[in-house]
PDB file of C-alpha atoms and ligand atoms in Angstrom:
ATOM      1  CA  UNK A 140     -36.590  39.646 -12.272  1.00 43.00           C
ATOM      2  CA  UNK A 141     -35.101  42.284 -14.383  1.00 47.00           C
ATOM      3  CA  UNK A 142     -34.056  41.820 -18.013  1.00 53.00           C
ATOM      4  CA  UNK A 143     -31.125  42.585 -18.508  1.00 53.00           C
ATOM      5  CA  UNK A 144     -29.689  45.923 -21.148  1.00 55.00           C
ATOM      6  CA  UNK A 145     -28.435  45.346 -24.501  1.00 52.00           C
ATOM      7  CA  UNK A 146     -25.291  46.530 -22.870  1.00 51.00           C
ATOM      8  CA  UNK A 147     -24.892  44.510 -20.241  1.00 52.00           C
ATOM      9  CA  UNK A 148     -25.272  41.364 -22.288  1.00 52.00           C
ATOM     10  CA  UNK A 149     -23.397  41.906 -24.647  1.00 50.00           C
ATOM     11  CA  UNK A 150     -21.067  42.162 -21.587  1.00 50.00           C
ATOM     12  CA  UNK A 151     -21.870  38.734 -20.501  1.00 46.00           C
ATOM     13  CA  UNK A 152     -21.440  37.347 -23.428  1.00 45.00           C
ATOM     14  CA  UNK A 153     -17.715  38.393 -23.462  1.00 46.00           C
ATOM     15  CA  UNK A 154     -17.445  37.373 -20.464  1.00 42.00           C
ATOM     16  CA  UNK A 155     -18.379  33.526 -20.867  1.00 41.00           C
ATOM     17  CA  UNK A 156     -16.022  33.790 -24.156  1.00 41.00           C
ATOM     18  CA  UNK A 157     -13.576  35.362 -22.300  1.00 40.00           C
ATOM     19  CA  UNK A 158     -13.921  32.228 -19.461  1.00 39.00           C
ATOM     20  CA  UNK A 159     -14.148  29.393 -22.069  1.00 42.00           C
ATOM     21  CA  UNK A 160     -10.908  31.377 -23.889  1.00 38.00           C
ATOM     22  CA  UNK A 161      -8.995  30.829 -20.836  1.00 39.00           C
ATOM     23  CA  UNK A 162     -10.555  27.776 -18.629  1.00 39.00           C
ATOM     24  CA  UNK A 163      -8.246  25.210 -19.524  1.00 38.00           C
ATOM     25  CA  UNK A 164      -5.269  27.998 -18.855  1.00 41.00           C
ATOM     26  CA  UNK A 165      -6.941  29.063 -15.688  1.00 39.00           C
ATOM     27  CA  UNK A 166      -7.855  25.497 -14.116  1.00 39.00           C
ATOM     28  CA  UNK A 167      -3.326  24.540 -15.510  1.00 43.00           C
ATOM     29  CA  UNK A 168      -3.342  27.775 -13.121  1.00 44.00           C
ATOM     30  CA  UNK A 169      -5.285  25.697 -10.437  1.00 42.00           C
ATOM     31  CA  UNK A 170      -3.641  22.468 -10.587  1.00 47.00           C
ATOM     32  CA  UNK A 171      -0.283  24.075 -10.154  1.00 46.00           C
ATOM     33  CA  UNK A 172      -1.151  26.399  -6.459  1.00 55.00           C
ATOM     34  CA  UNK A 173      -2.151  22.652  -5.879  1.00 59.00           C
ATOM     35  CA  UNK A 174       1.608  21.803  -6.709  1.00 90.00           C
ATOM     36  CA  UNK A 175       3.827  21.303  -3.549  1.00 96.00           C
ATOM     37  CA  UNK A 176       7.619  21.777  -4.091  1.00 98.00           C
ATOM     38  CA  UNK A 177      10.083  18.712  -2.264  1.00 98.00           C
ATOM     39  CA  UNK A 178      11.129  19.620   0.305  1.00 98.00           C
ATOM     40  CA  UNK A 179      15.312  19.808   0.334  1.00 98.00           C
ATOM     41  CA  UNK A 180      16.368  17.828   3.045  1.00 98.00           C
ATOM     42  CA  UNK A 181      20.861  17.643   3.874  1.00 97.00           C
ATOM     43  CA  UNK A 182      22.733  15.990   1.856  1.00 97.00           C
ATOM     44  CA  UNK A 183      25.053  14.264   5.160  1.00 96.00           C
ATOM     45  CA  UNK A 184      27.848  12.844   5.303  1.00 96.00           C
ATOM     46  CA  UNK A 185      27.590  10.454   2.049  1.00 96.00           C
ATOM     47  CA  UNK A 186      27.503  11.722  -1.122  1.00 96.00           C
ATOM     48  CA  UNK A 187      30.004   9.784  -2.846  1.00 93.00           C
ATOM     49  CA  UNK A 188      33.435  10.646  -3.114  1.00 91.00           C
ATOM     50  CA  UNK A 189      34.300   9.018  -5.773  1.00 87.00           C
ATOM     51  CA  UNK A 190      31.752   8.105  -8.551  1.00 88.00           C
ATOM     52  CA  UNK A 191      31.761   4.664  -9.321  1.00 86.00           C
ATOM     53  CA  UNK A 192      32.379   3.851 -12.908  1.00 91.00           C
ATOM     54  CA  UNK A 193      29.045   1.590 -13.262  1.00 93.00           C
ATOM     55  CA  UNK A 194      27.092   4.657 -12.278  1.00 95.00           C
ATOM     56  CA  UNK A 195      23.810   3.483 -14.244  1.00 97.00           C
ATOM     57  CA  UNK A 196      19.989   2.566 -12.914  1.00 98.00           C
ATOM     58  CA  UNK A 197      20.900  -0.666 -11.830  1.00 98.00           C
ATOM     59  CA  UNK A 198      22.310  -0.275  -8.353  1.00 98.00           C
ATOM     60  CA  UNK A 199      21.715  -4.628  -7.554  1.00 98.00           C
ATOM     61  CA  UNK A 200      23.870  -4.864 -10.824  1.00 96.00           C
ATOM     62  CA  UNK A 201      27.588  -3.423 -10.076  1.00 94.00           C
ATOM     63  CA  UNK A 202      29.770  -3.488 -13.483  1.00 92.00           C
ATOM     64  CA  UNK A 203      32.428  -2.222 -12.090  1.00 88.00           C
ATOM     65  CA  UNK A 204      33.002  -5.159 -10.267  1.00 84.00           C
ATOM     66  CA  UNK A 205      34.928  -7.916 -11.776  1.00 83.00           C
ATOM     67  CA  UNK A 206      32.302  -9.716 -14.586  1.00 83.00           C
ATOM     68  CA  UNK A 207      29.956  -8.095 -12.872  1.00 89.00           C
ATOM     69  CA  UNK A 208      28.866  -8.248  -9.000  1.00 94.00           C
ATOM     70  CA  UNK A 209      24.967  -8.963  -9.629  1.00 96.00           C
ATOM     71  CA  UNK A 210      23.625  -8.263  -5.200  1.00 97.00           C
ATOM     72  CA  UNK A 211      21.244 -10.503  -3.643  1.00 97.00           C
ATOM     73  CA  UNK A 212      20.600  -9.370  -0.072  1.00 98.00           C
ATOM     74  CA  UNK A 213      17.589  -7.260   0.564  1.00 98.00           C
ATOM     75  CA  UNK A 214      14.319  -6.633  -0.404  1.00 98.00           C
ATOM     76  CA  UNK A 215      14.203  -5.882  -4.506  1.00 98.00           C
ATOM     77  CA  UNK A 216      12.430  -2.559  -5.568  1.00 98.00           C
ATOM     78  CA  UNK A 217      11.895  -0.513  -8.416  1.00 98.00           C
ATOM     79  CA  UNK A 218      12.380   3.259  -7.331  1.00 98.00           C
ATOM     80  CA  UNK A 219      10.892   5.651  -9.282  1.00 98.00           C
ATOM     81  CA  UNK A 220       8.309   8.428 -10.260  1.00 98.00           C
ATOM     82  CA  UNK A 221       7.720  11.772 -11.360  1.00 97.00           C
ATOM     83  CA  UNK A 222       9.984  14.953 -11.815  1.00 98.00           C
ATOM     84  CA  UNK A 223       8.187  18.366 -12.851  1.00 97.00           C
ATOM     85  CA  UNK A 224       7.791  22.025 -12.355  1.00 95.00           C
ATOM     86  CA  UNK A 225       5.305  23.827  -9.951  1.00 94.00           C
ATOM     87  CA  UNK A 226       3.119  24.021 -12.639  1.00 94.00           C
ATOM     88  CA  UNK A 227       3.238  20.027 -13.481  1.00 94.00           C
ATOM     89  CA  UNK A 228       5.503  20.803 -16.395  1.00 95.00           C
ATOM     90  CA  UNK A 229       8.002  17.759 -17.116  1.00 97.00           C
ATOM     91  CA  UNK A 230      11.534  18.144 -15.836  1.00 96.00           C
ATOM     92  CA  UNK A 231      13.358  17.879 -19.417  1.00 92.00           C
ATOM     93  CA  UNK A 232      16.712  17.218 -19.422  1.00 92.00           C
ATOM     94  CA  UNK A 233      16.690  16.717 -15.542  1.00 98.00           C
ATOM     95  CA  UNK A 234      19.571  14.013 -14.509  1.00 98.00           C
ATOM     96  CA  UNK A 235      17.962  12.630 -10.625  1.00 98.00           C
ATOM     97  CA  UNK A 236      20.871  10.645  -7.923  1.00 98.00           C
ATOM     98  CA  UNK A 237      19.914   8.417  -5.515  1.00 98.00           C
ATOM     99  CA  UNK A 238      23.064   6.369  -2.924  1.00 98.00           C
ATOM    100  CA  UNK A 239      21.822   4.347  -0.444  1.00 98.00           C
ATOM    101  CA  UNK A 240      23.985   2.462   2.302  1.00 98.00           C
ATOM    102  CA  UNK A 241      23.895  -1.473   2.026  1.00 98.00           C
ATOM    103  CA  UNK A 242      21.464  -4.222   4.230  1.00 98.00           C
ATOM    104  CA  UNK A 243      24.812  -3.525   6.124  1.00 98.00           C
ATOM    105  CA  UNK A 244      23.606  -0.436   7.023  1.00 97.00           C
ATOM    106  CA  UNK A 245      27.517   0.667   4.740  1.00 97.00           C
ATOM    107  CA  UNK A 246      27.958   3.453   2.523  1.00 97.00           C
ATOM    108  CA  UNK A 247      30.764   3.564  -0.266  1.00 95.00           C
ATOM    109  CA  UNK A 248      32.465   6.318   0.951  1.00 96.00           C
ATOM    110  CA  UNK A 249      35.742   6.784   2.934  1.00 95.00           C
ATOM    111  CA  UNK A 250      34.147   8.244   5.669  1.00 94.00           C
ATOM    112  CA  UNK A 251      32.264   4.585   6.713  1.00 93.00           C
ATOM    113  CA  UNK A 252      34.985   3.144   5.925  1.00 92.00           C
ATOM    114  CA  UNK A 253      34.635   2.025   2.515  1.00 90.00           C
ATOM    115  CA  UNK A 254      33.324  -1.281   3.518  1.00 93.00           C
ATOM    116  CA  UNK A 255      29.891  -1.792   1.745  1.00 95.00           C
ATOM    117  CA  UNK A 256      29.768  -4.812  -0.553  1.00 95.00           C
ATOM    118  CA  UNK A 257      31.451  -4.108  -3.678  1.00 94.00           C
ATOM    119  CA  UNK A 258      28.464  -6.181  -5.466  1.00 96.00           C
ATOM    120  CA  UNK A 259      26.240  -2.912  -4.319  1.00 96.00           C
ATOM    121  CA  UNK A 260      25.783   0.215  -6.922  1.00 96.00           C
ATOM    122  CA  UNK A 261      25.388   2.223  -3.936  1.00 97.00           C
ATOM    123  CA  UNK A 262      24.561   5.482  -5.949  1.00 98.00           C
ATOM    124  CA  UNK A 263      22.954   5.517  -9.584  1.00 98.00           C
ATOM    125  CA  UNK A 264      22.465   8.577 -12.124  1.00 98.00           C
ATOM    126  CA  UNK A 265      19.298   8.570 -14.912  1.00 98.00           C
ATOM    127  CA  UNK A 266      18.035  11.828 -17.267  1.00 97.00           C
ATOM    128  CA  UNK A 267      14.372  11.825 -16.525  1.00 97.00           C
ATOM    129  CA  UNK A 268      12.253  11.690 -19.284  1.00 96.00           C
ATOM    130  CA  UNK A 269      10.437  13.057 -22.052  1.00 95.00           C
ATOM    131  CA  UNK A 270       7.169  12.632 -19.015  1.00 96.00           C
ATOM    132  CA  UNK A 271       9.489  13.783 -15.965  1.00 96.00           C
ATOM    133  CA  UNK A 272       9.828  10.091 -15.203  1.00 97.00           C
ATOM    134  CA  UNK A 273      12.705   8.711 -13.809  1.00 98.00           C
ATOM    135  CA  UNK A 274      13.019   5.218 -12.234  1.00 98.00           C
ATOM    136  CA  UNK A 275      15.543   3.101 -10.364  1.00 98.00           C
ATOM    137  CA  UNK A 276      16.404  -1.118  -9.742  1.00 98.00           C
ATOM    138  CA  UNK A 277      17.501  -1.093  -6.259  1.00 98.00           C
ATOM    139  CA  UNK A 278      16.635  -2.054  -2.870  1.00 98.00           C
ATOM    140  CA  UNK A 279      14.046  -1.199  -0.413  1.00 98.00           C
ATOM    141  CA  UNK A 280      16.231   1.380   2.113  1.00 98.00           C
ATOM    142  CA  UNK A 281      17.389   0.160   5.751  1.00 98.00           C
ATOM    143  CA  UNK A 282      18.075   2.038   8.914  1.00 98.00           C
ATOM    144  CA  UNK A 283      21.630   2.070   9.681  1.00 95.00           C
ATOM    145  CA  UNK A 284      22.601   3.504  13.314  1.00 89.00           C
ATOM    146  CA  UNK A 285      19.779   6.311  15.226  1.00 92.00           C
ATOM    147  CA  UNK A 286      18.130   6.891  10.823  1.00 98.00           C
ATOM    148  CA  UNK A 287      15.459   5.735   9.837  1.00 98.00           C
ATOM    149  CA  UNK A 288      15.309   3.696   6.582  1.00 98.00           C
ATOM    150  CA  UNK A 289      15.628   6.291   3.630  1.00 98.00           C
ATOM    151  CA  UNK A 290      17.059   6.887   0.223  1.00 98.00           C
ATOM    152  CA  UNK A 291      19.206  10.032  -0.837  1.00 98.00           C
ATOM    153  CA  UNK A 292      18.608  11.681  -4.089  1.00 98.00           C
ATOM    154  CA  UNK A 293      20.582  15.155  -5.702  1.00 98.00           C
ATOM    155  CA  UNK A 294      18.486  16.389  -8.641  1.00 98.00           C
ATOM    156  CA  UNK A 295      20.908  17.939 -11.167  1.00 98.00           C
ATOM    157  CA  UNK A 296      19.780  20.177 -14.574  1.00 96.00           C
ATOM    158  CA  UNK A 297      23.685  21.168 -16.401  1.00 93.00           C
ATOM    159  CA  UNK A 298      26.129  21.542 -14.155  1.00 92.00           C
ATOM    160  CA  UNK A 299      22.889  23.381 -11.665  1.00 96.00           C
ATOM    161  CA  UNK A 300      21.845  21.534  -8.563  1.00 97.00           C
ATOM    162  CA  UNK A 301      18.207  22.132  -7.677  1.00 98.00           C
ATOM    163  CA  UNK A 302      17.338  19.770  -4.337  1.00 98.00           C
ATOM    164  CA  UNK A 303      18.540  16.998  -1.843  1.00 98.00           C
ATOM    165  CA  UNK A 304      16.379  15.438  -0.547  1.00 98.00           C
ATOM    166  CA  UNK A 305      16.025  11.725   1.114  1.00 98.00           C
ATOM    167  CA  UNK A 306      13.846  10.003   0.102  1.00 98.00           C
ATOM    168  CA  UNK A 307      11.335   7.260   2.971  1.00 98.00           C
ATOM    169  CA  UNK A 308       9.643   4.602   3.705  1.00 98.00           C
ATOM    170  CA  UNK A 309       6.148   4.674   4.554  1.00 98.00           C
ATOM    171  CA  UNK A 310       4.230   3.119   7.591  1.00 98.00           C
ATOM    172  CA  UNK A 311       7.931   2.566   8.720  1.00 98.00           C
ATOM    173  CA  UNK A 312       7.862   2.775  12.377  1.00 97.00           C
ATOM    174  CA  UNK A 313      11.662   4.224  12.112  1.00 98.00           C
ATOM    175  CA  UNK A 314      10.021   6.926  11.477  1.00 98.00           C
ATOM    176  CA  UNK A 315       8.781   8.283  14.477  1.00 97.00           C
ATOM    177  CA  UNK A 316      12.227   8.868  16.145  1.00 97.00           C
ATOM    178  CA  UNK A 317      14.661   9.897  13.399  1.00 98.00           C
ATOM    179  CA  UNK A 318      15.135  13.102  13.444  1.00 97.00           C
ATOM    180  CA  UNK A 319      14.857  14.978   9.631  1.00 98.00           C
ATOM    181  CA  UNK A 320      11.153  13.062   9.409  1.00 98.00           C
ATOM    182  CA  UNK A 321      10.276  14.075  11.920  1.00 97.00           C
ATOM    183  CA  UNK A 322      11.063  17.777  11.094  1.00 96.00           C
ATOM    184  CA  UNK A 323       9.157  18.036   7.894  1.00 98.00           C
ATOM    185  CA  UNK A 324       5.745  19.415   8.217  1.00 97.00           C
ATOM    186  CA  UNK A 325       3.077  16.524   7.813  1.00 96.00           C
ATOM    187  CA  UNK A 326       2.670  17.310   4.252  1.00 96.00           C
ATOM    188  CA  UNK A 327       6.224  17.970   3.572  1.00 97.00           C
ATOM    189  CA  UNK A 328       6.739  14.116   4.575  1.00 98.00           C
ATOM    190  CA  UNK A 329       3.741  13.085   3.061  1.00 97.00           C
ATOM    191  CA  UNK A 330       5.737  13.908  -0.260  1.00 97.00           C
ATOM    192  CA  UNK A 331       8.653  12.101   0.443  1.00 98.00           C
ATOM    193  CA  UNK A 332       7.286   9.395   1.654  1.00 98.00           C
ATOM    194  CA  UNK A 333       5.543   6.110  -0.509  1.00 98.00           C
ATOM    195  CA  UNK A 334       4.867   2.922   0.278  1.00 98.00           C
ATOM    196  CA  UNK A 335       6.464  -0.254  -1.221  1.00 98.00           C
ATOM    197  CA  UNK A 336       3.772  -2.416  -2.034  1.00 98.00           C
ATOM    198  CA  UNK A 337       4.174  -5.594  -3.788  1.00 98.00           C
ATOM    199  CA  UNK A 338       4.684  -6.228  -7.289  1.00 98.00           C
ATOM    200  CA  UNK A 339       5.563  -9.572  -9.346  1.00 97.00           C
ATOM    201  CA  UNK A 340       9.020  -8.936  -9.575  1.00 96.00           C
ATOM    202  CA  UNK A 341       9.953  -7.749  -6.042  1.00 96.00           C
ATOM    203  CA  UNK A 342       8.588  -4.055  -4.209  1.00 98.00           C
ATOM    204  CA  UNK A 343       7.605  -0.699  -6.136  1.00 98.00           C
ATOM    205  CA  UNK A 344       7.832   1.911  -4.753  1.00 98.00           C
ATOM    206  CA  UNK A 345       7.301   6.372  -6.470  1.00 98.00           C
ATOM    207  CA  UNK A 346       7.715  10.041  -5.485  1.00 98.00           C
ATOM    208  CA  UNK A 347       6.673  12.671  -7.371  1.00 97.00           C
ATOM    209  CA  UNK A 348       8.888  15.300  -7.181  1.00 98.00           C
ATOM    210  CA  UNK A 349       8.264  18.887  -7.794  1.00 98.00           C
ATOM    211  CA  UNK A 350      10.739  21.547  -8.288  1.00 97.00           C
ATOM    212  CA  UNK A 351      10.081  25.519  -7.845  1.00 90.00           C
ATOM    213  CA  UNK A 352      11.583  27.905  -9.985  1.00 79.00           C
TER     214      UNK A 352
HETATM  215 FE1  FE2 B 420      21.924   8.464   4.823  1.00 83.16          FE
END
């Protein structure tokens, strides 16, 4: 093997130094490229036509009602995760809203006959924390007329809507019959479909949402 000339050696050392300097950002960029954006899905007809007076993170306690009613139907669940941009940075300052039907399949909406259980808040909004984390106390979503169980979600930054999507339950047999879930490519389905696992106080599901900006 030929011995490198002093110039070649200097160039080689420079390359090693440059690689050391840019090594970490380069790795981060590769990680960023792997972060697939969460697919958008239709808002559907039941985004609340009147937002509830109580729209906090606990959908199982509706303080808009007289004395505050606790919803005890269904399976209580923590639904949360992270919200980042495509490079993995927390989307600080963003809010996430969710809405879903009650255990009997009814939304708080005039077009659904305004017959949802008043104890079920049905809608909630939280701000993402500095690490991009978000979490709601709600119930595991249930199926209704022609739809597999799902929770609707909308992400906003100030007044700007960044994403509207739907979150699904891994392993639910209804998914395979659901047109909206079926329409998603498998890699996208995986981003909005999570298992509901048993924890000390009910169930928990985690969705890592990624916004392409
Ligand atoms: Fe829905």
